XYZ file of C-alpha atoms in Angstrom:
304
model
C -16.909 6.148 4.176
C -13.645 6.816 2.368
C -11.041 8.200 4.752
C -8.932 11.235 3.888
C -5.214 11.197 3.089
C -3.249 14.227 4.314
C 0.315 15.118 3.293
C 2.418 17.651 5.200
C 5.428 18.803 3.193
C 5.997 22.147 4.939
C 6.555 23.431 8.462
C 3.507 22.855 10.660
C 2.355 22.477 14.247
C -0.150 19.631 14.623
C -2.141 19.300 17.825
C -5.408 17.874 19.147
C -8.492 19.774 20.290
C -12.023 18.380 20.670
C -10.939 15.199 18.836
C -9.832 17.230 15.847
C -6.371 17.593 14.361
C -5.564 21.292 14.496
C -3.162 22.339 11.743
C -1.217 25.497 12.482
C 1.978 27.155 11.349
C 4.181 28.256 14.257
C 5.278 31.874 14.365
C 8.919 32.580 13.478
C 10.989 35.760 13.251
C 8.137 37.994 14.306
C 5.658 36.611 11.786
C 2.355 35.749 13.411
C 0.993 32.239 13.376
C -1.373 31.546 10.461
C -4.995 30.584 10.973
C -5.468 27.155 12.524
C -7.393 24.584 10.484
C -9.328 21.803 12.281
C -9.723 18.349 10.712
C -11.818 15.612 12.409
C -9.530 12.740 13.408
C -12.252 10.202 12.566
C -12.065 11.292 8.902
C -8.363 10.454 8.541
C -7.079 7.219 7.007
C -3.457 8.087 6.136
C -1.280 10.983 7.316
C 2.100 11.522 5.634
C 4.632 13.613 7.567
C 7.399 14.675 5.187
C 8.820 17.971 6.428
C 11.371 17.759 9.236
C 9.966 21.012 10.610
C 6.730 19.401 11.787
C 5.836 19.379 15.473
C 3.213 16.833 16.505
C 1.794 16.476 20.014
C 1.537 13.128 21.800
C -2.240 13.443 22.411
C -2.720 13.862 18.651
C -0.512 10.862 17.850
C -2.490 8.766 20.341
C -5.784 9.916 18.813
C -4.561 9.029 15.323
C -3.454 5.498 16.198
C -6.618 4.887 18.234
C -8.548 5.848 15.089
C -6.449 3.287 13.152
C -4.949 6.082 11.066
C -1.731 5.053 9.325
C 0.887 7.690 10.182
C 3.769 7.637 7.683
C 7.029 9.491 8.393
C 9.639 10.374 5.765
C 13.435 10.446 5.887
C 15.942 13.084 4.743
C 15.420 12.008 1.123
C 11.680 12.719 1.509
C 10.864 9.032 1.082
C 8.559 7.116 3.488
C 10.706 5.447 6.150
C 8.379 4.539 9.018
C 4.789 3.647 9.832
C 2.923 4.096 13.130
C 0.108 1.606 13.751
C -2.003 0.831 16.840
C -1.155 -2.048 19.197
C -4.810 -2.734 19.926
C -7.540 -2.466 17.285
C -10.024 -5.226 18.023
C -11.699 -6.720 21.080
C -10.981 -10.233 19.786
C -7.384 -9.458 18.907
C -5.782 -12.240 20.981
C -8.115 -14.811 19.436
C -7.316 -13.590 15.950
C -3.569 -13.482 16.572
C -3.826 -17.075 17.787
C -5.622 -18.041 14.581
C -2.762 -16.566 12.576
C -0.125 -18.325 14.649
C -1.953 -21.663 14.393
C -2.558 -21.416 10.624
C -1.411 -24.607 8.906
C 1.304 -24.691 6.258
C -1.144 -26.044 3.618
C -3.517 -23.126 4.307
C -0.721 -20.576 3.979
C 0.410 -22.166 0.719
C -3.131 -22.079 -0.660
C -3.506 -18.429 0.311
C -0.168 -17.561 -1.286
C -1.159 -19.380 -4.489
C -4.343 -17.273 -4.681
C -2.337 -14.133 -4.005
C 0.196 -14.847 -6.749
C -2.518 -15.758 -9.246
C -4.390 -12.525 -8.511
C -1.193 -10.476 -8.818
C -0.209 -12.011 -12.159
C -3.762 -11.581 -13.497
C -3.700 -7.868 -12.649
C -0.210 -7.455 -14.097
C -1.451 -9.114 -17.289
C -4.351 -6.667 -17.423
C -1.945 -3.724 -17.186
C 0.095 -5.145 -20.071
C -3.075 -5.778 -22.069
C -4.062 -2.152 -21.480
C -0.695 -1.259 -23.015
C -1.323 -3.541 -25.996
C 1.422 -6.014 -25.030
C 1.118 -9.788 -25.526
C -0.159 -11.350 -22.296
C -0.093 -15.044 -23.235
C 3.145 -15.649 -21.253
C 1.500 -14.039 -18.209
C -1.632 -16.153 -18.635
C 0.551 -19.267 -18.816
C 2.373 -18.270 -15.624
C -0.926 -17.660 -13.808
C -2.388 -21.021 -14.869
C 0.797 -22.821 -13.797
C 0.947 -21.536 -10.218
C 0.664 -24.350 -7.692
C 0.118 -24.313 -3.946
C 2.896 -22.221 -2.390
C 4.238 -21.310 -5.857
C 7.230 -23.698 -5.562
C 8.285 -22.956 -9.154
C 8.394 -19.192 -8.539
C 5.996 -18.195 -11.286
C 5.601 -14.919 -9.440
C 9.261 -14.147 -10.221
C 8.986 -15.321 -13.836
C 5.923 -13.162 -14.375
C 7.663 -10.170 -12.779
C 10.633 -10.512 -15.145
C 8.368 -10.440 -18.209
C 6.186 -7.709 -16.745
C 8.960 -5.245 -15.893
C 10.741 -5.899 -19.176
C 7.668 -4.730 -21.096
C 5.715 -2.301 -18.903
C 7.668 0.882 -19.669
C 8.859 -0.202 -23.102
C 8.845 2.675 -25.571
C 8.300 5.530 -23.116
C 11.685 5.645 -21.353
C 15.026 6.600 -22.887
C 16.696 3.487 -21.465
C 15.535 -0.023 -20.611
C 13.790 -0.215 -17.258
C 15.060 -2.417 -14.440
C 12.979 -2.706 -11.313
C 15.043 -2.099 -8.191
C 14.538 -0.023 -5.092
C 17.653 2.074 -5.716
C 17.591 1.988 -9.500
C 16.854 4.837 -11.893
C 13.452 6.577 -12.145
C 10.601 5.852 -12.232
C 11.640 3.434 -9.446
C 11.438 6.366 -7.039
C 7.776 6.870 -7.931
C 7.068 3.151 -7.548
C 8.783 3.132 -4.139
C 6.708 6.075 -2.957
C 3.454 4.620 -4.270
C 4.128 1.209 -2.740
C 4.847 2.827 0.639
C 1.440 4.510 0.594
C -0.203 1.248 -0.508
C 1.578 -0.665 2.262
C 0.239 1.753 4.853
C -3.316 1.319 3.546
C -3.072 -2.491 3.595
C -1.491 -2.569 7.068
C -4.267 -0.312 8.342
C -6.913 -2.662 6.932
C -5.282 -5.739 8.472
C -5.060 -4.215 11.939
C -8.647 -3.005 11.574
C -9.675 -6.661 11.140
C -7.770 -7.643 14.269
C -4.877 -9.252 12.373
C -1.188 -8.866 13.104
C 0.510 -7.371 10.009
C 3.813 -8.985 11.055
C 2.675 -12.622 10.738
C 2.898 -13.284 7.003
C 1.677 -16.170 4.864
C 4.790 -16.044 2.646
C 7.102 -13.154 3.536
C 9.018 -14.014 6.709
C 11.942 -11.611 6.995
C 12.857 -11.465 10.677
C 13.487 -7.704 10.391
C 10.183 -6.939 8.664
C 7.314 -5.814 10.910
C 4.826 -5.870 8.020
C 5.241 -9.289 6.400
C 1.498 -9.921 6.076
C 0.926 -6.444 4.637
C 3.630 -7.158 2.054
C 1.865 -10.418 1.164
C -1.620 -8.971 0.792
C -0.563 -5.846 -1.110
C 0.868 -7.897 -4.006
C -2.321 -8.016 -6.146
C -2.828 -4.302 -5.464
C 0.614 -3.293 -6.761
C -0.458 -3.193 -10.444
C -2.853 -0.363 -9.592
C 0.157 1.658 -8.432
C 2.142 0.588 -11.497
C -0.569 1.857 -13.819
C -0.754 5.159 -11.947
C 3.037 5.552 -12.181
C 2.953 4.735 -15.898
C 0.438 7.551 -16.394
C 2.562 9.879 -14.235
C 5.687 9.227 -16.336
C 3.848 10.521 -19.396
C 1.902 13.256 -17.630
C 5.029 14.756 -16.054
C 7.266 14.091 -19.107
C 9.679 11.445 -17.753
C 10.561 13.196 -14.472
C 13.750 12.398 -12.598
C 12.896 14.055 -9.301
C 9.975 13.125 -7.089
C 8.341 16.557 -7.013
C 5.532 17.778 -4.781
C 3.149 17.590 -7.739
C 4.030 13.944 -8.375
C 3.632 13.059 -4.689
C 0.229 14.721 -4.669
C -0.680 12.650 -7.740
C 0.416 9.421 -6.030
C -1.368 10.261 -2.780
C -4.608 9.577 -4.656
C -3.854 5.831 -4.327
C -6.184 5.206 -1.330
C -9.077 6.794 -3.239
C -8.489 4.978 -6.558
C -11.480 3.066 -7.886
C -10.942 -0.705 -7.910
C -13.315 -3.509 -8.832
C -13.901 -6.221 -6.266
C -16.546 -8.915 -6.786
C -18.028 -6.900 -9.618
C -18.460 -3.720 -7.570
C -16.375 -0.570 -7.709
C -15.095 0.991 -4.520
C -12.146 3.115 -3.355
C -8.968 1.088 -2.847
C -8.943 1.812 0.886
C -12.395 0.262 1.304
C -11.530 -2.662 -0.996
C -8.470 -3.372 1.155
C -10.726 -3.785 4.185
C -12.955 -6.124 2.170
C -9.848 -8.201 1.409
C -8.720 -8.261 5.048
C -12.035 -9.533 6.412
C -12.122 -12.787 4.353
C -8.452 -13.313 5.203
C -9.386 -13.197 8.887
C -12.126 -15.750 8.185
C -9.525 -17.991 6.532
C -7.467 -17.991 9.730
C -10.633 -18.710 11.732
C -11.445 -21.732 9.561
C -14.639 -20.373 7.973
C -13.275 -20.166 4.414
C -10.138 -20.816 2.378
C -10.527 -18.030 -0.167
C -9.280 -14.420 -0.166
C -11.100 -11.781 -2.171
C -8.825 -9.636 -4.320
C -9.624 -6.822 -6.772
C -9.595 -7.370 -10.513
C -8.251 -4.689 -12.839
């Protein structure tokens, strides 16, 4: 079952009753509290807390993380800044953490090669959808070796970002976290995607910190950042559509955020079958776990 994504951009009081999130609006200045709305916790996959006037009770937070709900909090710029995830999600968690820790370097390099190839293939499909020559991307994908020592991921990214928004922006686009729009939309979309992938990894008993390629000592989600790479082009395509739909917006409005919050429910194709991205992410995490356990050496990624 596809889990729901909830976004709270206004003042709210969130509590727990009968294993349901109760959404209320606290009374202020003599105005009575509005009607409380119950939402079953088991139906929730991602909860985004944006307003700084939200009160959330500890029993509710515990219920959310026990349900493996990704709870995303936003900073003063209304951008995702933190992610709450459960410490325990699987009865065999220690065994699976050990499998990750004991994974050989050759296995990690093979898994990263598959990840890069899948990412470049999906980027090429986005460019093909735009009518842009994809032969350079196909060459990069075919040339990737174990561990990608020649950084074909970076070469493909340079070509991809140079061409993706060509002709629809007033200036040339440069991908960078703090660069001009639509980078803000990409940042927001990737944060939602990261939460979905991290949730799927923990649901399979994996530690999202122990990456196969990313290894930043300050990053608690290295593995999530690895596995989300082939999923990024889905966000890119959604952002491309948003740029045109909202007429080259500069600000990340509520309407645009609502548009991007559809990411977990996007249809993706995995092994010839369509499913929501959130479910596909779980179907990617399970084979990855089997790779660490020695049952297979192949990850399953979606194909655009």
